[in-house]
PDB file of C-alpha atoms in Angstrom:
ATOM      1  CA  UNK L  39       0.000   0.000   0.000  1.00  0.00           C
ATOM      2  CA  UNK L  40       1.327   3.469  -0.817  1.00  0.00           C
ATOM      3  CA  UNK L  41       1.241   6.415   1.549  1.00  0.00           C
ATOM      4  CA  UNK L  42      -1.311   8.115  -0.710  1.00  0.00           C
ATOM      5  CA  UNK L  43      -3.746   5.177  -0.831  1.00  0.00           C
ATOM      6  CA  UNK L  44      -3.393   4.511  -4.559  1.00  0.00           C
ATOM      7  CA  UNK L  45      -2.744   0.790  -4.852  1.00  0.00           C
ATOM      8  CA  UNK L  46      -1.993   1.136  -8.583  1.00  0.00           C
ATOM      9  CA  UNK L  47       0.314   4.122  -8.267  1.00  0.00           C
ATOM     10  CA  UNK L  48       4.072   4.176  -7.895  1.00  0.00           C
ATOM     11  CA  UNK L  49       5.689   3.518  -4.568  1.00  0.00           C
ATOM     12  CA  UNK L  50       7.020   6.590  -2.753  1.00  0.00           C
ATOM     13  CA  UNK L  51      10.522   7.662  -3.703  1.00  0.00           C
ATOM     14  CA  UNK L  52      12.819   7.700  -0.688  1.00  0.00           C
ATOM     15  CA  UNK L  53      16.145   9.391  -1.266  1.00  0.00           C
ATOM     16  CA  UNK L  54      19.288   8.219   0.526  1.00  0.00           C
ATOM     17  CA  UNK L  55      20.772  10.264   3.341  1.00  0.00           C
ATOM     18  CA  UNK L  56      22.307  13.495   2.069  1.00  0.00           C
ATOM     19  CA  UNK L  57      25.931  13.630   3.285  1.00  0.00           C
ATOM     20  CA  UNK L  58      25.651  17.415   3.562  1.00  0.00           C
ATOM     21  CA  UNK L  59      22.815  17.181   6.093  1.00  0.00           C
ATOM     22  CA  UNK L  60      25.102  16.456   9.058  1.00  0.00           C
ATOM     23  CA  UNK L  61      27.296  19.429   8.162  1.00  0.00           C
ATOM     24  CA  UNK L  62      24.281  21.743   7.827  1.00  0.00           C
ATOM     25  CA  UNK L  63      22.889  20.428  11.129  1.00  0.00           C
ATOM     26  CA  UNK L  64      26.269  21.052  12.776  1.00  0.00           C
ATOM     27  CA  UNK L  65      26.072  24.706  11.768  1.00  0.00           C
ATOM     28  CA  UNK L  66      28.631  24.707   8.997  1.00  0.00           C
ATOM     29  CA  UNK L  67      28.279  27.608   6.551  1.00  0.00           C
ATOM     30  CA  UNK L  68      25.837  26.508   3.813  1.00  0.00           C
ATOM     31  CA  UNK L  69      27.946  28.025   1.015  1.00  0.00           C
ATOM     32  CA  UNK L  70      30.914  25.927   2.148  1.00  0.00           C
ATOM     33  CA  UNK L  71      28.697  22.856   2.368  1.00  0.00           C
ATOM     34  CA  UNK L  72      27.307  23.471  -1.147  1.00  0.00           C
ATOM     35  CA  UNK L  73      30.848  23.876  -2.474  1.00  0.00           C
ATOM     36  CA  UNK L  74      31.900  20.603  -0.838  1.00  0.00           C
ATOM     37  CA  UNK L  75      28.662  18.797  -1.822  1.00  0.00           C
ATOM     38  CA  UNK L  76      27.364  20.492  -4.993  1.00  0.00           C
ATOM     39  CA  UNK L  77      24.811  17.740  -5.600  1.00  0.00           C
ATOM     40  CA  UNK L  78      23.112  18.374  -2.238  1.00  0.00           C
ATOM     41  CA  UNK L  79      19.615  19.773  -2.650  1.00  0.00           C
ATOM     42  CA  UNK L  80      19.564  20.555   1.050  1.00  0.00           C
ATOM     43  CA  UNK L  81      22.613  22.826   0.932  1.00  0.00           C
ATOM     44  CA  UNK L  82      21.151  24.773  -2.017  1.00  0.00           C
ATOM     45  CA  UNK L  83      17.732  24.929  -0.337  1.00  0.00           C
ATOM     46  CA  UNK L  84      19.233  26.429   2.825  1.00  0.00           C
ATOM     47  CA  UNK L  85      21.128  28.994   0.734  1.00  0.00           C
ATOM     48  CA  UNK L  86      17.886  29.841  -1.122  1.00  0.00           C
ATOM     49  CA  UNK L  87      15.858  30.180   2.067  1.00  0.00           C
ATOM     50  CA  UNK L  88      18.438  32.485   3.632  1.00  0.00           C
ATOM     51  CA  UNK L  89      18.716  34.647   0.517  1.00  0.00           C
ATOM     52  CA  UNK L  90      14.937  34.986   0.282  1.00  0.00           C
ATOM     53  CA  UNK L  91      14.703  35.795   3.982  1.00  0.00           C
ATOM     54  CA  UNK L  92      17.358  38.501   3.468  1.00  0.00           C
ATOM     55  CA  UNK L  93      15.444  39.972   0.514  1.00  0.00           C
ATOM     56  CA  UNK L  94      17.995  38.877  -2.096  1.00  0.00           C
ATOM     57  CA  UNK L  95      15.320  37.419  -4.338  1.00  0.00           C
ATOM     58  CA  UNK L  96      17.231  36.757  -7.550  1.00  0.00           C
ATOM     59  CA  UNK L  97      20.039  35.050  -5.672  1.00  0.00           C
ATOM     60  CA  UNK L  98      17.467  32.994  -3.774  1.00  0.00           C
ATOM     61  CA  UNK L  99      15.803  32.068  -7.063  1.00  0.00           C
ATOM     62  CA  UNK L 100      19.129  30.888  -8.504  1.00  0.00           C
ATOM     63  CA  UNK L 101      19.978  28.840  -5.411  1.00  0.00           C
ATOM     64  CA  UNK L 102      16.469  27.329  -5.339  1.00  0.00           C
ATOM     65  CA  UNK L 103      16.583  26.438  -9.029  1.00  0.00           C
ATOM     66  CA  UNK L 104      19.963  24.734  -8.510  1.00  0.00           C
ATOM     67  CA  UNK L 105      18.661  22.745  -5.529  1.00  0.00           C
ATOM     68  CA  UNK L 106      15.530  21.808  -7.447  1.00  0.00           C
ATOM     69  CA  UNK L 107      17.486  20.471 -10.425  1.00  0.00           C
ATOM     70  CA  UNK L 108      19.963  18.624  -8.195  1.00  0.00           C
ATOM     71  CA  UNK L 109      16.967  17.052  -6.468  1.00  0.00           C
ATOM     72  CA  UNK L 110      15.380  15.996  -9.753  1.00  0.00           C
ATOM     73  CA  UNK L 111      18.651  14.285 -10.643  1.00  0.00           C
ATOM     74  CA  UNK L 112      18.669  12.457  -7.301  1.00  0.00           C
ATOM     75  CA  UNK L 113      15.034  11.424  -7.623  1.00  0.00           C
ATOM     76  CA  UNK L 114      15.601  10.001 -11.094  1.00  0.00           C
ATOM     77  CA  UNK L 115      18.687   8.101  -9.931  1.00  0.00           C
ATOM     78  CA  UNK L 116      16.508   6.564  -7.232  1.00  0.00           C
ATOM     79  CA  UNK L 117      13.774   5.288  -9.523  1.00  0.00           C
ATOM     80  CA  UNK L 118      11.396   8.243  -9.764  1.00  0.00           C
ATOM     81  CA  UNK L 119       9.778   8.383 -13.221  1.00  0.00           C
ATOM     82  CA  UNK L 120       8.590  11.994 -13.163  1.00  0.00           C
ATOM     83  CA  UNK L 121       5.562  11.409 -10.955  1.00  0.00           C
ATOM     84  CA  UNK L 122       4.567   9.771  -7.730  1.00  0.00           C
ATOM     85  CA  UNK L 123       4.926  10.436  -4.033  1.00  0.00           C
ATOM     86  CA  UNK L 124       8.011  12.080  -2.559  1.00  0.00           C
ATOM     87  CA  UNK L 125       7.099  12.044   1.148  1.00  0.00           C
ATOM     88  CA  UNK L 126       8.115  15.035   3.243  1.00  0.00           C
ATOM     89  CA  UNK L 127       8.185  12.780   6.303  1.00  0.00           C
ATOM     90  CA  UNK L 128      11.279  11.052   4.872  1.00  0.00           C
ATOM     91  CA  UNK L 129      14.011  13.462   5.992  1.00  0.00           C
ATOM     92  CA  UNK L 130      16.363  12.944   2.997  1.00  0.00           C
ATOM     93  CA  UNK L 131      13.516  14.073   0.674  1.00  0.00           C
ATOM     94  CA  UNK L 132      13.243  17.401   2.472  1.00  0.00           C
ATOM     95  CA  UNK L 133      16.167  19.056   0.682  1.00  0.00           C
ATOM     96  CA  UNK L 134      14.436  18.665  -2.678  1.00  0.00           C
ATOM     97  CA  UNK L 135      11.038  19.681  -1.297  1.00  0.00           C
ATOM     98  CA  UNK L 136      12.508  22.719   0.478  1.00  0.00           C
ATOM     99  CA  UNK L 137      14.252  23.789  -2.736  1.00  0.00           C
ATOM    100  CA  UNK L 138      10.966  23.400  -4.603  1.00  0.00           C
ATOM    101  CA  UNK L 139       9.141  25.518  -1.999  1.00  0.00           C
ATOM    102  CA  UNK L 140      11.866  28.172  -2.142  1.00  0.00           C
ATOM    103  CA  UNK L 141      11.603  28.198  -5.935  1.00  0.00           C
ATOM    104  CA  UNK L 142       7.839  28.717  -5.598  1.00  0.00           C
ATOM    105  CA  UNK L 143       8.373  31.676  -3.252  1.00  0.00           C
ATOM    106  CA  UNK L 144      11.070  33.237  -5.433  1.00  0.00           C
ATOM    107  CA  UNK L 145       9.043  32.802  -8.627  1.00  0.00           C
ATOM    108  CA  UNK L 146       6.027  34.409  -6.967  1.00  0.00           C
ATOM    109  CA  UNK L 147       8.181  37.281  -5.704  1.00  0.00           C
ATOM    110  CA  UNK L 148       9.390  38.146  -9.210  1.00  0.00           C
ATOM    111  CA  UNK L 149       5.960  37.777 -10.786  1.00  0.00           C
ATOM    112  CA  UNK L 150       6.632  34.477 -12.531  1.00  0.00           C
ATOM    113  CA  UNK L 151       3.089  33.339 -11.789  1.00  0.00           C
ATOM    114  CA  UNK L 152       2.981  30.218 -13.966  1.00  0.00           C
ATOM    115  CA  UNK L 153       6.240  28.896 -12.498  1.00  0.00           C
ATOM    116  CA  UNK L 154       5.075  29.650  -8.956  1.00  0.00           C
ATOM    117  CA  UNK L 155       1.829  27.746  -9.554  1.00  0.00           C
ATOM    118  CA  UNK L 156       3.662  24.847 -11.216  1.00  0.00           C
ATOM    119  CA  UNK L 157       5.964  24.582  -8.191  1.00  0.00           C
ATOM    120  CA  UNK L 158       3.049  24.743  -5.743  1.00  0.00           C
ATOM    121  CA  UNK L 159       1.220  21.990  -7.660  1.00  0.00           C
ATOM    122  CA  UNK L 160       4.363  19.838  -7.927  1.00  0.00           C
ATOM    123  CA  UNK L 161       4.949  20.193  -4.190  1.00  0.00           C
ATOM    124  CA  UNK L 162       1.372  19.187  -3.337  1.00  0.00           C
ATOM    125  CA  UNK L 163       1.487  16.309  -5.832  1.00  0.00           C
ATOM    126  CA  UNK L 164       4.736  15.097  -4.247  1.00  0.00           C
ATOM    127  CA  UNK L 165       3.181  15.107  -0.794  1.00  0.00           C
ATOM    128  CA  UNK L 166      -0.127  16.785   0.077  1.00  0.00           C
ATOM    129  CA  UNK L 167       1.294  17.605   3.530  1.00  0.00           C
ATOM    130  CA  UNK L 168       4.411  19.336   2.154  1.00  0.00           C
ATOM    131  CA  UNK L 169       2.979  22.804   1.375  1.00  0.00           C
ATOM    132  CA  UNK L 170       1.715  23.264   4.932  1.00  0.00           C
ATOM    133  CA  UNK L 171       4.901  21.790   6.417  1.00  0.00           C
ATOM    134  CA  UNK L 172       6.884  24.339   4.401  1.00  0.00           C
ATOM    135  CA  UNK L 173       4.647  27.302   5.208  1.00  0.00           C
ATOM    136  CA  UNK L 174       2.945  27.606   1.818  1.00  0.00           C
ATOM    137  CA  UNK L 175      -0.647  27.168   3.022  1.00  0.00           C
TER     138      UNK L 175
END
């Protein structure tokens, strides 16, 4: 049974532990972590969130887009076929989902309405609980 109750749908994609997560959790500078682990969605998501919080929208957009694309790469390497659940409750998935939420915020901030809506829909399709968990509801 899947977490979304669709017996015919794909199983949830569960990413492996992100090696950058321990460094981020230990308080290491996210830019240094991203440089050491450029494939880490989490490192890019943290950079995006901080930039957006500081009002540096275009920089936040660029960081979020990088984290989003790194996350897509990771999802595909782990069997994701472009659709299906990506549970927020699975901690290693949170880097990708946080980057996607940051991309939604940045796109909305610069008036890229279609991209913002696409990101919001993708986030909710990945996990219906994710938008609220990431402060988008």
